[in-house]
Amino acid sequence: MMTSLHEDDWDKMVDVNCKGLLNGIGAVLGGMVERKKGHIVNISSDSGLKGFIGVSVYCGTKFFVEGVTESMRQEVAKHNVKVTTIQPGFVALDGPERAQKDPEAFALCSPPADLEVLQPENIAQAVLYAVSQPSFVAVNQMLVQPTGQPL
Ligand SMILES: NC(=O)C1=CN([C@@H]2O[C@H](COP(=O)(O)OP(=O)(O)OC[C@H]3O[C@@H](n4cnc5c(N)ncnc54)[C@H](OP(=O)(O)O)[C@@H]3O)[C@@H](O)[C@H]2O)C=CC1
Ligand SMILES: CC(=O)[C@H](N)C(=O)O
């Protein structure tokens, strides 16, 4: 929750989700442009499209992922480099543990007990679909959510 002021968590989330994204892109983009071929897949979240209660800073970092990806896609398309964002909904991992320090937030952002959440393989399949298209086809975004929990 914003009101909990967990500033150390904010720093970590911004470092990993924002600076980590930039560092990852920075490490590979030059070579792709040079070779006139490449594909970057950024993992965003449904939290990059809509705010969710309890995870404000996390949502902010995912809106960052969306903004960077959409802008750079337009910059690098002329170099035949594709940029995809995948927006997963709840995956059966420790996603909500990001809010564990904050019991109020953890309660608010955990999936309902009866929701059949996604498996990591479902997201892997989405990435595979995006990267296996012919060069003239760009899968720019994929929102993949549990059927029981649409935006
Ligand atoms: N789980 C979910 O429900 C959802 C997740 N997402 C997104 O999917 C992605 C993966 O999420 P998920 O697998 O749940 O997250 P996890 O927390 O399980 O995994 C995060 C990964 O990031 C790595 N990592 C964390 N900090 C650093 C660091 N400082 N330097 C290098 N690597 C680091 C971890 O490495 P290590 O194992 O070595 O610590 C780990 O491999 C994230 O971008 C998340 O926002 C999106 C929607 C839903
Ligand atoms: C609401 C969320 O936190 C989202 N499903 C995610 O884990 O990215």
Short mmCIF file of N, CA and C and ligand atoms in Angstrom, two decimals:
data_model
loop_
_atom_site.label_atom_id
_atom_site.label_comp_id
_atom_site.label_asym_id
_atom_site.label_seq_id
_atom_site.Cartn_x
_atom_site.Cartn_y
_atom_site.Cartn_z
N MET A 1 0.85 -1.19 0.00
CA MET A 1 0.00 0.00 0.00
C MET A 1 0.89 1.24 0.00
N MET A 2 0.51 2.26 -0.72
CA MET A 2 1.30 3.50 -0.71
C MET A 2 1.44 4.04 0.70
N THR A 3 0.39 3.88 1.48
CA THR A 3 0.40 4.45 2.83
C THR A 3 1.40 3.75 3.76
N SER A 4 1.84 2.54 3.39
CA SER A 4 2.80 1.82 4.24
C SER A 4 4.22 2.37 4.09
N LEU A 5 4.48 3.08 3.00
CA LEU A 5 5.77 3.74 2.77
C LEU A 5 6.98 2.79 2.92
N HIS A 6 6.88 1.64 2.25
CA HIS A 6 8.03 0.72 2.27
C HIS A 6 9.05 1.19 1.22
N GLU A 7 9.80 2.21 1.58
CA GLU A 7 10.68 2.83 0.58
C GLU A 7 11.75 1.88 0.05
N ASP A 8 12.20 0.92 0.89
CA ASP A 8 13.21 -0.02 0.40
C ASP A 8 12.62 -0.91 -0.70
N ASP A 9 11.34 -1.27 -0.55
CA ASP A 9 10.68 -2.07 -1.60
C ASP A 9 10.50 -1.26 -2.88
N TRP A 10 10.17 0.02 -2.72
CA TRP A 10 10.02 0.86 -3.92
C TRP A 10 11.32 0.87 -4.70
N ASP A 11 12.45 1.08 -3.98
CA ASP A 11 13.74 1.14 -4.65
C ASP A 11 14.02 -0.16 -5.40
N LYS A 12 13.75 -1.29 -4.72
CA LYS A 12 14.06 -2.57 -5.33
C LYS A 12 13.19 -2.79 -6.58
N MET A 13 11.91 -2.46 -6.45
CA MET A 13 11.01 -2.67 -7.59
C MET A 13 11.39 -1.80 -8.78
N VAL A 14 11.72 -0.55 -8.50
CA VAL A 14 12.13 0.34 -9.59
C VAL A 14 13.46 -0.15 -10.19
N ASP A 15 14.39 -0.58 -9.34
CA ASP A 15 15.68 -1.06 -9.85
C ASP A 15 15.51 -2.29 -10.73
N VAL A 16 14.74 -3.27 -10.23
CA VAL A 16 14.62 -4.54 -10.99
C VAL A 16 13.70 -4.35 -12.19
N ASN A 17 12.53 -3.80 -11.98
CA ASN A 17 11.53 -3.77 -13.05
C ASN A 17 11.77 -2.68 -14.09
N CYS A 18 12.36 -1.56 -13.67
CA CYS A 18 12.59 -0.46 -14.63
C CYS A 18 14.05 -0.47 -15.10
N LYS A 19 14.99 -0.32 -14.16
CA LYS A 19 16.39 -0.28 -14.58
C LYS A 19 16.81 -1.63 -15.17
N GLY A 20 16.31 -2.73 -14.61
CA GLY A 20 16.64 -4.06 -15.14
C GLY A 20 16.18 -4.19 -16.58
N LEU A 21 14.98 -3.68 -16.86
CA LEU A 21 14.46 -3.72 -18.24
C LEU A 21 15.39 -2.94 -19.17
N LEU A 22 15.76 -1.74 -18.74
CA LEU A 22 16.62 -0.90 -19.59
C LEU A 22 17.99 -1.55 -19.79
N ASN A 23 18.53 -2.12 -18.72
CA ASN A 23 19.84 -2.77 -18.85
C ASN A 23 19.77 -3.96 -19.81
N GLY A 24 18.69 -4.71 -19.71
CA GLY A 24 18.52 -5.87 -20.61
C GLY A 24 18.42 -5.42 -22.06
N ILE A 25 17.63 -4.39 -22.30
CA ILE A 25 17.49 -3.87 -23.67
C ILE A 25 18.83 -3.33 -24.15
N GLY A 26 19.47 -2.56 -23.27
CA GLY A 26 20.75 -1.94 -23.65
C GLY A 26 21.81 -2.96 -24.02
N ALA A 27 21.73 -4.13 -23.39
CA ALA A 27 22.75 -5.17 -23.64
C ALA A 27 22.61 -5.79 -25.02
N VAL A 28 21.42 -5.75 -25.61
CA VAL A 28 21.23 -6.50 -26.87
C VAL A 28 20.82 -5.64 -28.07
N LEU A 29 20.30 -4.45 -27.82
CA LEU A 29 19.69 -3.71 -28.93
C LEU A 29 20.70 -3.30 -30.01
N GLY A 30 21.88 -2.84 -29.57
CA GLY A 30 22.88 -2.38 -30.55
C GLY A 30 23.19 -3.45 -31.58
N GLY A 31 23.41 -4.67 -31.11
CA GLY A 31 23.75 -5.78 -32.01
C GLY A 31 22.59 -6.09 -32.96
N MET A 32 21.37 -6.01 -32.43
CA MET A 32 20.20 -6.31 -33.29
C MET A 32 20.08 -5.27 -34.41
N VAL A 33 20.28 -4.01 -34.05
CA VAL A 33 20.18 -2.94 -35.06
C VAL A 33 21.27 -3.13 -36.11
N GLU A 34 22.46 -3.44 -35.64
CA GLU A 34 23.58 -3.66 -36.56
C GLU A 34 23.28 -4.80 -37.54
N ARG A 35 22.73 -5.90 -36.99
CA ARG A 35 22.45 -7.08 -37.83
C ARG A 35 21.15 -6.94 -38.62
N LYS A 36 20.40 -5.88 -38.31
CA LYS A 36 19.08 -5.66 -38.92
C LYS A 36 18.17 -6.86 -38.68
N LYS A 37 18.17 -7.37 -37.48
CA LYS A 37 17.35 -8.53 -37.15
C LYS A 37 17.34 -8.70 -35.63
N GLY A 38 16.16 -8.91 -35.10
CA GLY A 38 16.10 -9.18 -33.66
C GLY A 38 14.69 -9.05 -33.13
N HIS A 39 14.53 -9.54 -31.92
CA HIS A 39 13.21 -9.51 -31.29
C HIS A 39 13.40 -9.44 -29.77
N ILE A 40 12.88 -8.42 -29.17
CA ILE A 40 12.93 -8.26 -27.71
C ILE A 40 11.53 -8.52 -27.17
N VAL A 41 11.44 -9.38 -26.16
CA VAL A 41 10.14 -9.66 -25.52
C VAL A 41 10.22 -9.17 -24.08
N ASN A 42 9.44 -8.17 -23.77
CA ASN A 42 9.42 -7.63 -22.41
C ASN A 42 8.22 -8.18 -21.65
N ILE A 43 8.48 -8.65 -20.42
CA ILE A 43 7.39 -9.18 -19.61
C ILE A 43 6.81 -8.05 -18.78
N SER A 44 5.63 -7.64 -19.16
CA SER A 44 4.89 -6.61 -18.42
C SER A 44 3.93 -7.34 -17.49
N SER A 45 2.69 -6.94 -17.48
CA SER A 45 1.68 -7.54 -16.59
C SER A 45 0.34 -6.93 -16.97
N ASP A 46 -0.75 -7.58 -16.53
CA ASP A 46 -2.02 -6.86 -16.67
C ASP A 46 -1.99 -5.58 -15.82
N SER A 47 -1.08 -5.57 -14.83
CA SER A 47 -0.88 -4.37 -14.01
C SER A 47 -0.19 -3.24 -14.77
N GLY A 48 0.22 -3.51 -16.00
CA GLY A 48 0.77 -2.45 -16.85
C GLY A 48 -0.29 -1.78 -17.68
N LEU A 49 -1.50 -2.32 -17.61
CA LEU A 49 -2.60 -1.77 -18.41
C LEU A 49 -3.66 -1.12 -17.53
N LYS A 50 -3.66 -1.52 -16.25
CA LYS A 50 -4.72 -1.06 -15.34
C LYS A 50 -4.15 -1.06 -13.92
N GLY A 51 -4.53 -0.09 -13.14
CA GLY A 51 -4.10 -0.08 -11.75
C GLY A 51 -4.81 -1.14 -10.93
N PHE A 52 -4.07 -1.76 -9.99
CA PHE A 52 -4.69 -2.74 -9.07
C PHE A 52 -4.44 -2.27 -7.64
N ILE A 53 -5.46 -2.39 -6.82
CA ILE A 53 -5.36 -1.98 -5.43
C ILE A 53 -4.29 -2.81 -4.71
N GLY A 54 -3.48 -2.15 -3.91
CA GLY A 54 -2.48 -2.85 -3.09
C GLY A 54 -1.09 -2.94 -3.72
N VAL A 55 -0.97 -2.67 -5.03
CA VAL A 55 0.32 -2.83 -5.70
C VAL A 55 0.65 -1.60 -6.56
N SER A 56 0.50 -0.44 -5.97
CA SER A 56 0.63 0.81 -6.75
C SER A 56 2.00 0.96 -7.39
N VAL A 57 3.06 0.74 -6.62
CA VAL A 57 4.39 0.98 -7.17
C VAL A 57 4.71 -0.08 -8.23
N TYR A 58 4.31 -1.33 -7.94
CA TYR A 58 4.49 -2.40 -8.93
C TYR A 58 3.77 -2.01 -10.24
N CYS A 59 2.51 -1.56 -10.13
CA CYS A 59 1.77 -1.14 -11.33
C CYS A 59 2.51 -0.02 -12.05
N GLY A 60 3.03 0.93 -11.28
CA GLY A 60 3.78 2.04 -11.90
C GLY A 60 4.96 1.53 -12.71
N THR A 61 5.67 0.52 -12.16
CA THR A 61 6.83 0.00 -12.89
C THR A 61 6.38 -0.72 -14.17
N LYS A 62 5.21 -1.33 -14.13
CA LYS A 62 4.74 -2.05 -15.32
C LYS A 62 4.18 -1.09 -16.38
N PHE A 63 3.61 0.05 -15.94
CA PHE A 63 3.26 1.09 -16.91
C PHE A 63 4.54 1.61 -17.58
N PHE A 64 5.63 1.65 -16.83
CA PHE A 64 6.93 2.04 -17.38
C PHE A 64 7.33 1.07 -18.49
N VAL A 65 7.19 -0.23 -18.21
CA VAL A 65 7.54 -1.24 -19.21
C VAL A 65 6.72 -1.00 -20.49
N GLU A 66 5.44 -0.72 -20.32
CA GLU A 66 4.57 -0.49 -21.48
C GLU A 66 5.02 0.74 -22.27
N GLY A 67 5.33 1.82 -21.56
CA GLY A 67 5.71 3.08 -22.23
C GLY A 67 7.02 2.93 -22.99
N VAL A 68 8.00 2.32 -22.34
CA VAL A 68 9.30 2.14 -23.00
C VAL A 68 9.14 1.26 -24.23
N THR A 69 8.38 0.17 -24.06
CA THR A 69 8.28 -0.80 -25.17
C THR A 69 7.55 -0.19 -26.37
N GLU A 70 6.46 0.52 -26.08
CA GLU A 70 5.69 1.09 -27.19
C GLU A 70 6.51 2.13 -27.95
N SER A 71 7.25 2.94 -27.21
CA SER A 71 8.06 3.98 -27.87
C SER A 71 9.19 3.37 -28.68
N MET A 72 9.93 2.43 -28.05
CA MET A 72 11.10 1.92 -28.77
C MET A 72 10.69 1.07 -29.96
N ARG A 73 9.52 0.46 -29.89
CA ARG A 73 9.04 -0.32 -31.05
C ARG A 73 9.02 0.57 -32.29
N GLN A 74 8.54 1.80 -32.10
CA GLN A 74 8.45 2.72 -33.23
C GLN A 74 9.84 3.18 -33.68
N GLU A 75 10.79 3.21 -32.76
CA GLU A 75 12.15 3.63 -33.11
C GLU A 75 12.90 2.56 -33.90
N VAL A 76 12.67 1.29 -33.55
CA VAL A 76 13.55 0.25 -34.10
C VAL A 76 12.91 -0.58 -35.23
N ALA A 77 11.62 -0.31 -35.51
CA ALA A 77 10.96 -1.09 -36.56
C ALA A 77 11.69 -0.96 -37.89
N LYS A 78 12.22 0.23 -38.15
CA LYS A 78 12.93 0.45 -39.43
C LYS A 78 14.22 -0.37 -39.53
N HIS A 79 14.68 -0.89 -38.39
CA HIS A 79 15.88 -1.74 -38.40
C HIS A 79 15.49 -3.23 -38.39
N ASN A 80 14.21 -3.50 -38.63
CA ASN A 80 13.72 -4.89 -38.64
C ASN A 80 13.85 -5.57 -37.27
N VAL A 81 13.72 -4.78 -36.21
CA VAL A 81 13.74 -5.33 -34.85
C VAL A 81 12.32 -5.24 -34.30
N LYS A 82 11.84 -6.37 -33.78
CA LYS A 82 10.49 -6.41 -33.20
C LYS A 82 10.56 -6.29 -31.68
N VAL A 83 9.52 -5.71 -31.10
CA VAL A 83 9.47 -5.56 -29.64
C VAL A 83 8.06 -5.92 -29.18
N THR A 84 7.99 -6.96 -28.35
CA THR A 84 6.70 -7.47 -27.88
C THR A 84 6.57 -7.24 -26.38
N THR A 85 5.38 -6.89 -25.93
CA THR A 85 5.11 -6.97 -24.48
C THR A 85 4.10 -8.08 -24.25
N ILE A 86 4.42 -8.94 -23.27
CA ILE A 86 3.48 -9.95 -22.81
C ILE A 86 2.91 -9.43 -21.50
N GLN A 87 1.61 -9.48 -21.36
CA GLN A 87 0.95 -8.99 -20.14
C GLN A 87 0.25 -10.15 -19.44
N PRO A 88 0.98 -10.86 -18.56
CA PRO A 88 0.32 -11.96 -17.85
C PRO A 88 -0.60 -11.45 -16.74
N GLY A 89 -1.66 -12.21 -16.53
CA GLY A 89 -2.45 -12.05 -15.31
C GLY A 89 -1.82 -12.94 -14.24
N PHE A 90 -2.60 -13.40 -13.29
CA PHE A 90 -2.03 -14.19 -12.19
C PHE A 90 -1.42 -15.49 -12.69
N VAL A 91 -0.16 -15.72 -12.32
CA VAL A 91 0.55 -16.95 -12.65
C VAL A 91 0.81 -17.68 -11.33
N ALA A 92 0.78 -18.99 -11.39
CA ALA A 92 0.98 -19.79 -10.17
C ALA A 92 2.44 -19.76 -9.76
N LEU A 93 2.89 -18.58 -9.34
CA LEU A 93 4.25 -18.40 -8.84
C LEU A 93 4.11 -17.57 -7.58
N ASP A 94 5.21 -16.94 -7.22
CA ASP A 94 5.12 -16.18 -5.98
C ASP A 94 4.83 -14.71 -6.22
N GLY A 95 4.15 -14.40 -7.30
CA GLY A 95 3.85 -13.00 -7.63
C GLY A 95 3.39 -12.17 -6.44
N PRO A 96 2.31 -12.56 -5.77
CA PRO A 96 1.81 -11.72 -4.68
C PRO A 96 2.76 -11.64 -3.49
N GLU A 97 3.78 -12.51 -3.48
CA GLU A 97 4.75 -12.40 -2.38
C GLU A 97 5.50 -11.09 -2.40
N ARG A 98 5.41 -10.39 -3.56
CA ARG A 98 6.05 -9.09 -3.61
C ARG A 98 5.42 -8.15 -2.58
N ALA A 99 4.22 -8.49 -2.12
CA ALA A 99 3.53 -7.63 -1.17
C ALA A 99 3.50 -8.24 0.23
N GLN A 100 4.32 -9.29 0.42
CA GLN A 100 4.21 -10.06 1.66
C GLN A 100 4.54 -9.25 2.91
N LYS A 101 5.47 -8.31 2.75
CA LYS A 101 5.85 -7.48 3.88
C LYS A 101 4.67 -6.65 4.37
N ASP A 102 3.65 -6.58 3.53
CA ASP A 102 2.56 -5.66 3.79
C ASP A 102 1.26 -6.48 3.78
N PRO A 103 0.85 -7.00 4.93
CA PRO A 103 -0.28 -7.93 4.97
C PRO A 103 -1.56 -7.38 4.35
N GLU A 104 -1.78 -6.09 4.49
CA GLU A 104 -3.00 -5.50 3.91
C GLU A 104 -2.95 -5.60 2.37
N ALA A 105 -1.78 -5.26 1.81
CA ALA A 105 -1.63 -5.33 0.36
C ALA A 105 -1.69 -6.78 -0.12
N PHE A 106 -1.06 -7.67 0.63
CA PHE A 106 -1.03 -9.09 0.27
C PHE A 106 -2.45 -9.63 0.17
N ALA A 107 -3.29 -9.27 1.14
CA ALA A 107 -4.69 -9.74 1.13
C ALA A 107 -5.43 -9.17 -0.08
N LEU A 108 -5.14 -7.93 -0.41
CA LEU A 108 -5.90 -7.29 -1.50
C LEU A 108 -5.47 -7.78 -2.88
N CYS A 109 -4.19 -8.16 -3.03
CA CYS A 109 -3.75 -8.48 -4.39
C CYS A 109 -3.59 -9.98 -4.64
N SER A 110 -3.94 -10.82 -3.67
CA SER A 110 -3.87 -12.26 -3.90
C SER A 110 -5.09 -12.73 -4.71
N PRO A 111 -4.88 -13.74 -5.56
CA PRO A 111 -6.03 -14.22 -6.35
C PRO A 111 -7.04 -14.92 -5.45
N PRO A 112 -8.33 -14.88 -5.80
CA PRO A 112 -9.32 -15.62 -5.03
C PRO A 112 -8.96 -17.10 -4.99
N ALA A 113 -9.25 -17.77 -3.86
CA ALA A 113 -8.82 -19.17 -3.67
C ALA A 113 -9.36 -20.09 -4.76
N ASP A 114 -10.53 -19.77 -5.32
CA ASP A 114 -11.13 -20.68 -6.31
C ASP A 114 -10.76 -20.33 -7.75
N LEU A 115 -9.87 -19.36 -7.93
CA LEU A 115 -9.49 -18.98 -9.30
C LEU A 115 -8.43 -19.93 -9.84
N GLU A 116 -8.67 -20.48 -11.02
CA GLU A 116 -7.63 -21.31 -11.65
C GLU A 116 -6.65 -20.37 -12.34
N VAL A 117 -5.48 -20.20 -11.74
CA VAL A 117 -4.52 -19.23 -12.26
C VAL A 117 -3.69 -19.84 -13.37
N LEU A 118 -2.90 -18.99 -14.05
CA LEU A 118 -2.07 -19.46 -15.15
C LEU A 118 -0.87 -20.25 -14.64
N GLN A 119 -0.33 -21.08 -15.49
CA GLN A 119 0.92 -21.78 -15.22
C GLN A 119 2.03 -21.07 -16.01
N PRO A 120 3.27 -21.14 -15.52
CA PRO A 120 4.37 -20.49 -16.26
C PRO A 120 4.41 -20.92 -17.74
N GLU A 121 4.05 -22.19 -17.99
CA GLU A 121 4.09 -22.70 -19.38
C GLU A 121 3.15 -21.91 -20.29
N ASN A 122 2.05 -21.39 -19.74
CA ASN A 122 1.10 -20.64 -20.57
C ASN A 122 1.76 -19.35 -21.08
N ILE A 123 2.60 -18.77 -20.25
CA ILE A 123 3.29 -17.54 -20.68
C ILE A 123 4.42 -17.90 -21.64
N ALA A 124 5.10 -19.02 -21.36
CA ALA A 124 6.15 -19.47 -22.28
C ALA A 124 5.57 -19.69 -23.68
N GLN A 125 4.36 -20.28 -23.74
CA GLN A 125 3.71 -20.50 -25.04
C GLN A 125 3.43 -19.19 -25.75
N ALA A 126 3.05 -18.18 -24.99
CA ALA A 126 2.76 -16.86 -25.59
C ALA A 126 4.04 -16.27 -26.19
N VAL A 127 5.14 -16.41 -25.44
CA VAL A 127 6.42 -15.89 -25.95
C VAL A 127 6.79 -16.63 -27.23
N LEU A 128 6.63 -17.96 -27.19
CA LEU A 128 6.98 -18.77 -28.36
C LEU A 128 6.15 -18.36 -29.57
N TYR A 129 4.86 -18.12 -29.36
CA TYR A 129 3.99 -17.69 -30.46
C TYR A 129 4.51 -16.39 -31.05
N ALA A 130 4.82 -15.43 -30.16
CA ALA A 130 5.26 -14.11 -30.63
C ALA A 130 6.55 -14.20 -31.46
N VAL A 131 7.49 -15.02 -30.99
CA VAL A 131 8.81 -15.03 -31.66
C VAL A 131 8.87 -15.98 -32.86
N SER A 132 7.79 -16.76 -33.08
CA SER A 132 7.87 -17.71 -34.18
C SER A 132 7.05 -17.27 -35.40
N GLN A 133 6.66 -16.01 -35.43
CA GLN A 133 5.92 -15.51 -36.59
C GLN A 133 6.88 -15.14 -37.73
N PRO A 134 6.35 -15.15 -38.97
CA PRO A 134 7.21 -14.70 -40.07
C PRO A 134 7.64 -13.24 -39.86
N SER A 135 8.71 -12.83 -40.54
CA SER A 135 9.31 -11.52 -40.23
C SER A 135 8.37 -10.35 -40.50
N PHE A 136 7.39 -10.53 -41.40
CA PHE A 136 6.49 -9.39 -41.67
C PHE A 136 5.33 -9.31 -40.68
N VAL A 137 5.25 -10.28 -39.75
CA VAL A 137 4.16 -10.30 -38.76
C VAL A 137 4.73 -9.92 -37.39
N ALA A 138 4.18 -8.86 -36.79
CA ALA A 138 4.65 -8.44 -35.46
C ALA A 138 3.52 -8.64 -34.45
N VAL A 139 3.76 -9.50 -33.47
CA VAL A 139 2.82 -9.65 -32.35
C VAL A 139 3.31 -8.66 -31.29
N ASN A 140 2.69 -7.51 -31.28
CA ASN A 140 3.23 -6.42 -30.45
C ASN A 140 2.85 -6.53 -28.98
N GLN A 141 1.68 -7.08 -28.70
CA GLN A 141 1.23 -7.22 -27.31
C GLN A 141 0.43 -8.50 -27.16
N MET A 142 0.52 -9.13 -25.99
CA MET A 142 -0.36 -10.26 -25.69
C MET A 142 -0.79 -10.19 -24.24
N LEU A 143 -2.08 -9.98 -24.03
CA LEU A 143 -2.67 -9.99 -22.67
C LEU A 143 -3.17 -11.41 -22.43
N VAL A 144 -2.55 -12.11 -21.46
CA VAL A 144 -2.89 -13.52 -21.19
C VAL A 144 -3.32 -13.62 -19.74
N GLN A 145 -4.60 -13.86 -19.52
CA GLN A 145 -5.12 -13.86 -18.14
C GLN A 145 -5.87 -15.16 -17.85
N PRO A 146 -6.04 -15.47 -16.57
CA PRO A 146 -6.94 -16.58 -16.23
C PRO A 146 -8.34 -16.25 -16.80
N THR A 147 -8.98 -17.27 -17.34
CA THR A 147 -10.31 -17.04 -17.92
C THR A 147 -11.26 -16.42 -16.90
N GLY A 148 -11.10 -16.84 -15.64
CA GLY A 148 -12.01 -16.35 -14.60
C GLY A 148 -11.71 -14.96 -14.10
N GLN A 149 -10.68 -14.32 -14.65
CA GLN A 149 -10.34 -12.99 -14.13
C GLN A 149 -9.92 -12.04 -15.26
N PRO A 150 -10.89 -11.66 -16.12
CA PRO A 150 -10.55 -10.70 -17.17
C PRO A 150 -10.40 -9.29 -16.59
N LEU A 151 -9.72 -8.43 -17.31
CA LEU A 151 -9.60 -7.03 -16.85
C LEU A 151 -10.97 -6.39 -16.73
N1 LIG B 1 3.74 -14.15 -10.98
C1 LIG B 1 2.76 -13.48 -11.55
O1 LIG B 1 1.56 -13.69 -11.26
C2 LIG B 1 3.05 -12.45 -12.59
C3 LIG B 1 4.35 -12.06 -12.89
N2 LIG B 1 4.56 -11.10 -13.87
C4 LIG B 1 5.92 -10.68 -14.23
O2 LIG B 1 6.67 -11.81 -14.67
C5 LIG B 1 8.04 -11.63 -14.35
C6 LIG B 1 8.52 -12.82 -13.55
O3 LIG B 1 7.69 -12.89 -12.41
P1 LIG B 1 7.82 -14.08 -11.36
O4 LIG B 1 8.44 -15.24 -12.03
O5 LIG B 1 6.54 -14.17 -10.66
O6 LIG B 1 8.83 -13.39 -10.36
P2 LIG B 1 9.84 -14.06 -9.39
O7 LIG B 1 10.00 -13.09 -8.28
O8 LIG B 1 9.47 -15.46 -9.11
O9 LIG B 1 11.14 -14.08 -10.29
C7 LIG B 1 11.77 -12.90 -10.56
C8 LIG B 1 13.06 -13.20 -11.33
O10 LIG B 1 13.82 -11.99 -11.37
C9 LIG B 1 15.11 -12.26 -10.90
N3 LIG B 1 15.63 -11.11 -10.18
C10 LIG B 1 15.09 -10.49 -9.13
N4 LIG B 1 15.90 -9.50 -8.73
C11 LIG B 1 16.98 -9.52 -9.55
C12 LIG B 1 18.16 -8.76 -9.66
N5 LIG B 1 18.39 -7.75 -8.82
N6 LIG B 1 19.03 -9.04 -10.65
C13 LIG B 1 18.79 -10.05 -11.49
N7 LIG B 1 17.68 -10.82 -11.45
C14 LIG B 1 16.80 -10.55 -10.50
C15 LIG B 1 15.00 -13.44 -9.95
O11 LIG B 1 16.21 -14.08 -9.91
P3 LIG B 1 16.60 -15.06 -8.71
O12 LIG B 1 15.74 -16.27 -8.82
O13 LIG B 1 18.04 -15.32 -8.96
O14 LIG B 1 16.33 -14.28 -7.45
C16 LIG B 1 13.91 -14.26 -10.65
O15 LIG B 1 14.48 -15.10 -11.66
C17 LIG B 1 8.14 -10.31 -13.57
O16 LIG B 1 8.48 -9.30 -14.47
C18 LIG B 1 6.72 -10.11 -13.05
O17 LIG B 1 6.44 -8.76 -12.84
C19 LIG B 1 3.52 -10.53 -14.55
C20 LIG B 1 2.24 -10.88 -14.28
C21 LIG B 1 1.90 -11.86 -13.30
C1 LIG B 2 -2.29 -7.92 -9.89
C2 LIG B 2 -0.93 -8.34 -10.11
O1 LIG B 2 -0.08 -8.07 -9.31
C3 LIG B 2 -0.61 -9.04 -11.42
N1 LIG B 2 -1.45 -10.11 -11.72
C4 LIG B 2 0.85 -9.46 -11.42
O2 LIG B 2 1.20 -10.36 -10.63
O3 LIG B 2 1.59 -8.85 -12.19
#
